[in-house]
Coordinates of C-alpha atoms and ligand atoms in Angstrom, one line a residue:
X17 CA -174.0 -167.4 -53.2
X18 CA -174.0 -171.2 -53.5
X19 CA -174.6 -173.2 -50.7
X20 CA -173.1 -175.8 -49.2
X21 CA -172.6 -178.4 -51.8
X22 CA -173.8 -181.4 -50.5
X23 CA -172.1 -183.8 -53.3
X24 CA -173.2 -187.3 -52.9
X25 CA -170.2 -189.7 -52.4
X26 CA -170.9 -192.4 -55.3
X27 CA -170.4 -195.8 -53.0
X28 CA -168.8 -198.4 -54.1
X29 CA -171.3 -201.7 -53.7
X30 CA -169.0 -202.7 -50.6
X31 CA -169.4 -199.8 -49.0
X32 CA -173.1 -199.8 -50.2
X33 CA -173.8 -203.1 -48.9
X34 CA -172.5 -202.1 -45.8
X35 CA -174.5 -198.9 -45.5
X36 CA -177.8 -200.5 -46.5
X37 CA -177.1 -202.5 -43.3
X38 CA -176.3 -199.5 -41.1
X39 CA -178.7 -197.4 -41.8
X40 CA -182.0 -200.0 -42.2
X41 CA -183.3 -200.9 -38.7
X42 CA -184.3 -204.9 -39.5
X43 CA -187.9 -205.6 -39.2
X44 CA -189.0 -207.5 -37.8
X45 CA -186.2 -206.5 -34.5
X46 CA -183.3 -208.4 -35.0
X47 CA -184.0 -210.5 -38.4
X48 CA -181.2 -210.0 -40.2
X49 CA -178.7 -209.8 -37.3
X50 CA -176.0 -212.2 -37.8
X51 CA -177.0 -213.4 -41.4
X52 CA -175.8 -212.9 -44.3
X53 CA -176.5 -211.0 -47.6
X54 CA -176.8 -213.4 -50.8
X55 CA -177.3 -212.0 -54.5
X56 CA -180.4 -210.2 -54.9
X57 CA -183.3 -211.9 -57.0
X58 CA -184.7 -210.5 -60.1
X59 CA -187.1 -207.8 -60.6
X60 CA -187.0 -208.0 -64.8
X61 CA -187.0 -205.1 -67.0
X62 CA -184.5 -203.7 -64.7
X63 CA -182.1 -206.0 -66.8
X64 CA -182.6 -204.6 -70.2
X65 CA -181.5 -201.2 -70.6
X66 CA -177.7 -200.0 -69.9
X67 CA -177.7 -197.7 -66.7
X68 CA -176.0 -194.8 -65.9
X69 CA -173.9 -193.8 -69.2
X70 CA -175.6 -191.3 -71.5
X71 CA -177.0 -192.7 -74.6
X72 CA -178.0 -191.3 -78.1
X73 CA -178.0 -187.6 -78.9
X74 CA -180.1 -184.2 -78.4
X75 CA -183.9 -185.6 -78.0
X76 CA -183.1 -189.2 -78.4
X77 CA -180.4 -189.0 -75.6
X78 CA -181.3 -190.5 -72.2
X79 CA -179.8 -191.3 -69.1
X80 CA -181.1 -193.6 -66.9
X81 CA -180.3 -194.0 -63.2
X82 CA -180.1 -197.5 -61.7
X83 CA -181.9 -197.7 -58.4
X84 CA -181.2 -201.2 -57.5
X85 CA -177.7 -200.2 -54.6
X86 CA -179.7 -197.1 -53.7
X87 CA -179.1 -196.7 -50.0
X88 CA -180.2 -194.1 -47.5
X89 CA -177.1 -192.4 -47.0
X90 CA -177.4 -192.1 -51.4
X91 CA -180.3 -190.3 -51.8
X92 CA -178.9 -187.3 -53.8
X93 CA -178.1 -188.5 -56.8
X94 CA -174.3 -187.4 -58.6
X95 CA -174.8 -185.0 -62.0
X96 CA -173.3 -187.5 -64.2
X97 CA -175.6 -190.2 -62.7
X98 CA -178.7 -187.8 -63.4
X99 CA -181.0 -189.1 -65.8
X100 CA -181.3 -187.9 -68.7
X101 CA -184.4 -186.8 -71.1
X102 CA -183.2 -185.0 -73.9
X103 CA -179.6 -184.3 -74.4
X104 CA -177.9 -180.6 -74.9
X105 CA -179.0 -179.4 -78.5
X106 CA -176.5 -179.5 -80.9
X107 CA -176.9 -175.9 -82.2
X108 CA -176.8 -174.5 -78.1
X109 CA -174.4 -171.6 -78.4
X110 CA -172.3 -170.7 -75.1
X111 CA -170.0 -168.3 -77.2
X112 CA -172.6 -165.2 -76.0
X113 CA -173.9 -164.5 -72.7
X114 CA -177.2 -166.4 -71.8
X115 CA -180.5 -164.0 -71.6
X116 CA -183.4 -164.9 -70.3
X117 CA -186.0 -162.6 -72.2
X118 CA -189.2 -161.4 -70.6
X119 CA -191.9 -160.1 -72.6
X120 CA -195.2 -160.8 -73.9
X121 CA -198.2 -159.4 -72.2
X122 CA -196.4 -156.8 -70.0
X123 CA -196.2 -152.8 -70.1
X124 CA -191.9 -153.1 -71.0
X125 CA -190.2 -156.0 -71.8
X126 CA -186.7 -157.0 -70.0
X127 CA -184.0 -159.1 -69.8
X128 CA -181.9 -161.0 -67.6
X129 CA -178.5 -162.6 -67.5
X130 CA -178.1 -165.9 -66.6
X131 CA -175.0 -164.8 -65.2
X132 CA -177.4 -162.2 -62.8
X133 CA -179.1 -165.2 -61.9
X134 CA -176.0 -167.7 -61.1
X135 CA -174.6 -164.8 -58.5
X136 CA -178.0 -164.3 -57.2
X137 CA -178.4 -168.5 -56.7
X138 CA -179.4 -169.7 -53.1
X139 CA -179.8 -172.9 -52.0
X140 CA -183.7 -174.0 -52.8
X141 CA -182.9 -177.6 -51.3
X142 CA -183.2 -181.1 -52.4
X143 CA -185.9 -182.2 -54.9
X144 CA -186.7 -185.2 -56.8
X145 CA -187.6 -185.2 -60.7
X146 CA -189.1 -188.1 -62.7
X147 CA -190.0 -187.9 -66.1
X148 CA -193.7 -188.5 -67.1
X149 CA -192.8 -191.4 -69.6
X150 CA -190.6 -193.3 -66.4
X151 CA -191.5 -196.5 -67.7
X152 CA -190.1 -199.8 -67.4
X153 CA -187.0 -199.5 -66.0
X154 CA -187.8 -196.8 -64.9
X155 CA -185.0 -195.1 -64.6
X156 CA -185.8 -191.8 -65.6
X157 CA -186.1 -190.7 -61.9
X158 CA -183.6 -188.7 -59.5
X159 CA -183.3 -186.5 -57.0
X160 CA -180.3 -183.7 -57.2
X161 CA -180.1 -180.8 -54.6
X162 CA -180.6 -177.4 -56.5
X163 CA -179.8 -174.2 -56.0
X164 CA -181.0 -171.1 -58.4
X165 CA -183.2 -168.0 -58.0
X166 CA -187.4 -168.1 -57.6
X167 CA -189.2 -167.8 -60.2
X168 CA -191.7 -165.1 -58.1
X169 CA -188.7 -162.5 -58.3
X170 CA -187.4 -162.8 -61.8
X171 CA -191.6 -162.0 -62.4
X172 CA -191.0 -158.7 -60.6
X173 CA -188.8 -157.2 -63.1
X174 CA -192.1 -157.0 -65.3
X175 CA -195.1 -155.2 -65.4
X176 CA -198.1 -157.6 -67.0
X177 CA -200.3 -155.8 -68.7
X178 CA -203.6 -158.5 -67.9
X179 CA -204.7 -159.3 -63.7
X180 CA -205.0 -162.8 -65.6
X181 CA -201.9 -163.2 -67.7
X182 CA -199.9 -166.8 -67.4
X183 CA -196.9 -167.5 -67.6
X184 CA -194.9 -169.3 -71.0
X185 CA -191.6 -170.8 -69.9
X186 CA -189.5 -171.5 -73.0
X187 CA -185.6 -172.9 -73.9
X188 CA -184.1 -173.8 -76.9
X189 CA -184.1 -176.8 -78.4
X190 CA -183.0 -176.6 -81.6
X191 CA -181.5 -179.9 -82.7
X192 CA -179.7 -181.1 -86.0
X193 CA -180.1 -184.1 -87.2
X194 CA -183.5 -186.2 -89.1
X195 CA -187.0 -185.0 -87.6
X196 CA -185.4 -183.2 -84.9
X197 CA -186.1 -179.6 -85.4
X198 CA -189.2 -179.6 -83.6
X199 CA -190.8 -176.2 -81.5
X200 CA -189.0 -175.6 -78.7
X201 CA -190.0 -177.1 -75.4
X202 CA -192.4 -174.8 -73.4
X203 CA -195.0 -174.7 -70.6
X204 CA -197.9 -172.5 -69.5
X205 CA -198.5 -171.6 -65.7
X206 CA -200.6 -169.1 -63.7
X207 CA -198.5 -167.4 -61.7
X208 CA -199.9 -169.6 -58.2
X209 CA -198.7 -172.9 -59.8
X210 CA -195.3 -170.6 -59.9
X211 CA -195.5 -170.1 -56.1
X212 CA -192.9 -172.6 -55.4
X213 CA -191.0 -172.7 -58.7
X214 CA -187.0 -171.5 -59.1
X215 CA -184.9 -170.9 -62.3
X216 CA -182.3 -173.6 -61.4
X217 CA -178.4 -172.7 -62.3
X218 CA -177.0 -174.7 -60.1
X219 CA -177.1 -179.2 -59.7
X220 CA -175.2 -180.5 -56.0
X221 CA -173.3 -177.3 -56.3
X222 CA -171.8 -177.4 -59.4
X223 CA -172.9 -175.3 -62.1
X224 CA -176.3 -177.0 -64.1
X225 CA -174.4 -179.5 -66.7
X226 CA -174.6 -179.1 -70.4
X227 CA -177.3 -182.0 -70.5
X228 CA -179.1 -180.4 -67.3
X229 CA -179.7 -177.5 -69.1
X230 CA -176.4 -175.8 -69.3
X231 CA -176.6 -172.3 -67.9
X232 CA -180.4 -172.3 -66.7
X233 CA -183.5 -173.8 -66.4
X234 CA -186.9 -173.9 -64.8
X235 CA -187.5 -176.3 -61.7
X236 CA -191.4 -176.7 -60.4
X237 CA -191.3 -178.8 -57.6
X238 CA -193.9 -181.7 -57.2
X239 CA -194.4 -181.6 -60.8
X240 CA -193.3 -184.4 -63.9
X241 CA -190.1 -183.1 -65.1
X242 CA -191.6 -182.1 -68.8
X243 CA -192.6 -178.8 -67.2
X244 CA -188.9 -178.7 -66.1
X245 CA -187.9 -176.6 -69.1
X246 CA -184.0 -176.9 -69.8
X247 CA -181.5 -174.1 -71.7
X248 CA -184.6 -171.7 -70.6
X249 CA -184.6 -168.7 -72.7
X250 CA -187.6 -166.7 -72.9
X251 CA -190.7 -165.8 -69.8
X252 CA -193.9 -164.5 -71.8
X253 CA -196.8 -163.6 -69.9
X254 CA -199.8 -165.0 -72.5
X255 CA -203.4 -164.1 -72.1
X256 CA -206.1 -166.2 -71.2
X257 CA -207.2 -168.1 -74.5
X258 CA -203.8 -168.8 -74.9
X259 CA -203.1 -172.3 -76.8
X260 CA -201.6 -175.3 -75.2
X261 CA -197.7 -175.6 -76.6
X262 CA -197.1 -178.5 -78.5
X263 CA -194.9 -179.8 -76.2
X264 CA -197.6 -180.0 -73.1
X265 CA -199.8 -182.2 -75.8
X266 CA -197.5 -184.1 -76.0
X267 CA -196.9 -184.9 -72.9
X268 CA -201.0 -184.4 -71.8
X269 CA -201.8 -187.8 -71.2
X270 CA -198.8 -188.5 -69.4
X271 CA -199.7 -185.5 -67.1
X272 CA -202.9 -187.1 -66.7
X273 CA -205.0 -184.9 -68.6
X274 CA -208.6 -185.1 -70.0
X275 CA -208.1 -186.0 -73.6
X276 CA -205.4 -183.3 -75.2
X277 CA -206.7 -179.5 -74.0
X278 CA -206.5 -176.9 -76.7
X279 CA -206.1 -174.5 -74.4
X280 CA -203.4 -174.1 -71.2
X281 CA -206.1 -172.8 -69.3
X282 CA -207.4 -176.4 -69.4
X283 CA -204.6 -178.2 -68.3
X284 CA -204.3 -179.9 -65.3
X285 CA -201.1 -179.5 -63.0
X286 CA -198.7 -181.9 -64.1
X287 CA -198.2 -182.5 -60.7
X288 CA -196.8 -185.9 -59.6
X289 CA -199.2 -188.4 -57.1
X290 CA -197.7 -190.2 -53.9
X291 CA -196.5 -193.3 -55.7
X292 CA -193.6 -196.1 -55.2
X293 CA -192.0 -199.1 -56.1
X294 CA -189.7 -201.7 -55.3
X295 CA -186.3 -201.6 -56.5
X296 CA -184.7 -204.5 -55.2
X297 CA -185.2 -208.0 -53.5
X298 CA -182.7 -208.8 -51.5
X299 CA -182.0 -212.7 -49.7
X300 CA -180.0 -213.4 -47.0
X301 CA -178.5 -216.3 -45.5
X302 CA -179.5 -216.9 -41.7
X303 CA -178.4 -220.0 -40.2
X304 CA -180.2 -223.3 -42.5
X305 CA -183.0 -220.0 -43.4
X306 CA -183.5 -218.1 -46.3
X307 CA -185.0 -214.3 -45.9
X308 CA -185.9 -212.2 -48.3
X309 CA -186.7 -208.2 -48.1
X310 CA -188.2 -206.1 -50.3
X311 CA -186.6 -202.3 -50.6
X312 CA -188.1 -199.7 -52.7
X313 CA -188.5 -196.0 -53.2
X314 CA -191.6 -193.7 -52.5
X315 CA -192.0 -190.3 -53.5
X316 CA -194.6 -187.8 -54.7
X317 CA -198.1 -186.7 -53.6
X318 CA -198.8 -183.2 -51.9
X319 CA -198.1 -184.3 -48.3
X320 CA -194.9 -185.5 -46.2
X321 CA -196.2 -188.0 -44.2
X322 CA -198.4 -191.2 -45.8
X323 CA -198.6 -194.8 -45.6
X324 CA -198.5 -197.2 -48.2
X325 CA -199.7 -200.6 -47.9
X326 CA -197.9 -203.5 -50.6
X327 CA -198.9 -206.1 -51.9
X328 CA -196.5 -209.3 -52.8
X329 CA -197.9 -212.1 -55.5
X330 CA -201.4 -211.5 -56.5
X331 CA -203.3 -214.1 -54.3
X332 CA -201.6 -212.1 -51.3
X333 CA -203.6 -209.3 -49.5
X334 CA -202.4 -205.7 -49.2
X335 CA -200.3 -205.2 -45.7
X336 CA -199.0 -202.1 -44.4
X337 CA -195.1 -201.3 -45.4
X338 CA -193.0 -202.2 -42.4
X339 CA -190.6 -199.6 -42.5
X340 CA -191.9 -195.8 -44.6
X341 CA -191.0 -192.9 -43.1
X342 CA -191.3 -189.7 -45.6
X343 CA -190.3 -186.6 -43.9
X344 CA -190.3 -184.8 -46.8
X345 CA -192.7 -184.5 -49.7
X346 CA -190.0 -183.0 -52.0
X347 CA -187.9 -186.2 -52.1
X348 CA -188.2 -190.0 -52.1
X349 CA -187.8 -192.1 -49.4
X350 CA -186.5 -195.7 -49.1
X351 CA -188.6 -198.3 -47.5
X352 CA -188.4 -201.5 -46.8
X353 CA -190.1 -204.9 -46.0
X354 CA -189.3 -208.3 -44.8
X355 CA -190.9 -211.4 -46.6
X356 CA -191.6 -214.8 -46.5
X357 CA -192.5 -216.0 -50.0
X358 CA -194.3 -219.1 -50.3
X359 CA -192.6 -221.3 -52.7
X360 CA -190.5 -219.9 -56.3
X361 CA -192.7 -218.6 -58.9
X362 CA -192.7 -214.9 -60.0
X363 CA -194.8 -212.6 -57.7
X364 CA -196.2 -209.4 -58.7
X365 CA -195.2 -206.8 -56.6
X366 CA -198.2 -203.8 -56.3
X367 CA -198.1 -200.7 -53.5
X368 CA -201.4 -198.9 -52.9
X369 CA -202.6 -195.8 -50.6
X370 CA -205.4 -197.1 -48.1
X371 CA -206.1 -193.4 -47.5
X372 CA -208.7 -192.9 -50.2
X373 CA -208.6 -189.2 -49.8
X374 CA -204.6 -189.6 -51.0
X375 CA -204.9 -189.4 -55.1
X376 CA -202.9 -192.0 -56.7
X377 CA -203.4 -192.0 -60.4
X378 CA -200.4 -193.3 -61.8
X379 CA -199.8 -196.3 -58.7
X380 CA -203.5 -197.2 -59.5
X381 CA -203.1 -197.5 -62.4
X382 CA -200.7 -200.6 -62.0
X383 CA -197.9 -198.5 -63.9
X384 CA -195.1 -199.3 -61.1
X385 CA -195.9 -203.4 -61.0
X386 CA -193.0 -205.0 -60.6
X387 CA -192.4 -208.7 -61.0
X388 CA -189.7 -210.8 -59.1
X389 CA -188.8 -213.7 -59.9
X390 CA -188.3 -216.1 -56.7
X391 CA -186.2 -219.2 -57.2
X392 CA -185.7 -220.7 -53.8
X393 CA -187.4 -220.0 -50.3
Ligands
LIG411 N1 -185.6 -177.4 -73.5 C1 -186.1 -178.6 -73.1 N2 -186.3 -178.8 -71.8 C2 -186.8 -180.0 -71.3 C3 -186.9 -181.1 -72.2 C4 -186.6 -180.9 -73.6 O1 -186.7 -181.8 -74.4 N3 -186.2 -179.6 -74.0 N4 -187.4 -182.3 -71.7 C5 -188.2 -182.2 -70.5 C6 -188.4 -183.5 -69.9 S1 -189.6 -184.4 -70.7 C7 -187.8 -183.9 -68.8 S2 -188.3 -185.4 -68.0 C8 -186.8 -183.1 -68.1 C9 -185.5 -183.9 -67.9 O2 -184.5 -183.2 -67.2 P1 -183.1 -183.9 -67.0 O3 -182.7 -184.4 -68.4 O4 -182.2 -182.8 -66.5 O5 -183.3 -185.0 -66.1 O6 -186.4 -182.0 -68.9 C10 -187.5 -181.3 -69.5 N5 -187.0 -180.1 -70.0
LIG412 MO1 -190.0 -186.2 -69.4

């Protein structure tokens, strides 16, 4: 049974404008009342790619979302607006029912339909995905509310054969087309990085798209979407010296592992850190004044509840967001922070955790730097 659907309305930027006023409390109390909003500055790289239309085909295609009208009330991003890594294969065949084979390691293999799993779907609620490449624009980032099956049962129907099997997730990917018949895409868990995990049939109620994975695919939550595996196809409990899959090296140091591990057993969770960035400037009008206000996204990290401290042009010091409030580990948040720049240049924009016990790889490692170009204070 499918939940309730929870389809996000796609605003217009009217009625986004207006709701970005609604639903932000100004900070400082009462700044913005009364003025009145101008066209947003420039954060750069934001300008170069095309947003929100697929592009290119099978492991070329992408999809990226634009972020810049994000508002709170549009935090679950529509299907077709979904980013995109990796479009359908060309050779995916629908014509036969969808199995999901589970074998390997175990005393008798087994088999289940996707159509099993789409009538066995709940609701597993809203999560976030971002791709472990996201860079500039980074718009390979969204959040979609899921429903499918957990992983944890579909395990049950087996018996492994090993207290210390793992567990291969594999789809197919078999692409025409130059250089593109590569080894399907696959990942290697133990069964406790499962824990949380869900074959996925189902995007903001609607069946998964063709380009989502078209009829199932894996969902970890908290980690980069590579271990995401779309048009999933095969569960194979692997022994202990099992190889790392091609497609984790390719994707180890973007998971943030020591050098390339020839082994799963020495990978690293691919697990995503509290992290953030802005995603728009915005300047209003107020009386002979000009404000401006930074809004951005945070998401990631193991933990709900954190604070983030940013930092705006690089002789600035850090200061503590104004408004971050993340209920919710499993999604981002928007935030957002009023500011008085000091004359027009461009300013850097950095975000940092002052809670050193919080891991931040990725925001440390200046990867989400933004740069804004001011032109008038
Ligand atoms: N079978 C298969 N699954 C895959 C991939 C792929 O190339 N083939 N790409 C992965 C990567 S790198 C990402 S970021 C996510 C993207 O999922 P999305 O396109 O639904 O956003 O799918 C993952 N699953
Ligand atoms: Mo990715």
């Amino acid at each position: 049974m499918i939940g309730a659907g929870g389809c996000a309305i796609l605003a217009g930027p009217a009625s986004a404008m207006a709701a970005v006023e609604r639903a932000f409390q100004p900070e400082p109390a009462d700044a913005l009342n009364g003025a009145t909003r101008l066209s947003d500055a420039s954060l750069g790289a934001s300008h170069r790619k095309r947003f929100g239309v697929p592009t290119g085909r099978g492991l070329a295609g992408r999809l990226h979302q634009d972020h810049t009208k994000l508002t709170p009330d549009g935090l679950v991003t529509p299907n077709e607006l979904f980013y995109i890594r990796t479009r359908a294969p060309s050779r995916l065949d629908h014509s036969r029912p969808w199995v999901l084979r589970l074998g390997g390691l175990v005393e008798r293999p087994s088999e289940v339909l996707a159509s099993d799993l789409a009538a066995r779907a709940r609701p597993m609620g809203v999560h976030l995905l971002e791709c472990a490449g996201n860079g500039a624009p980074f718009g390979l980032l969204s959040a979609a509310e899921w429903s499918g099956v957990p992983v944890s049962e579909i395990l049950e129907h087996v018996q492994p054969s090993r207290r210390d099997a793992r567990v291969l997730v594999s789809g197919f990917d078999k692409h025409t087309g130059k250089n593109l018949d590569q080894a399907g895409a696959s990942w290697i868990f133990t069964r406790e990085q499962l824990a949380d995990a869900f074959f996925a049939t189902h995007m903001n109620g609607q069946p998964l798209p063709r380009d989502h994975g078209e009829p199932v695919r894996l969902f970890v939550p908290g980690w980069y979407g590579c271990a995401c595996i779309k048009w999933a196809n095969e569960v194979r409990f692997v022994g202990g010296d099992e190889p790392s899959t091609p497609h984790m090296r390719e994707f180890a140091s973007r998971t943030h592992q020591r050098g390339v591990p020839r082994l799963a057993r020495n990978f690293r969770p691919a697990s995503i850190d509290l992290t953030g960035m802005p995603i728009r400037v915005e300047r209003w009008r107020k009386g002979g004044s000009l404000i401006h206000r930074v809004v951005g996204l945070s998401w990631g990290g193991d933990r709900p509840l954190e604070s983030l401290s940013i930092q705006l042009g690089e002789r600035a010091g850090y200061q503590p967001i104004e408004s971050l409030e993340r209920k919710t580990k499993n999604t981002w948040t928007l935030w957002s922070h009023m500011w008085q720049p000091k004359g027009a240049g461009s300013y850097d924009i950095r975000l940092r955790c002052d809670d050193r016990q919080v891991r931040t790889r990725r925001l440390d490692s200046g990867f989400y730097k933004r740069t804004v170009e001011i032109e008038d204070v």
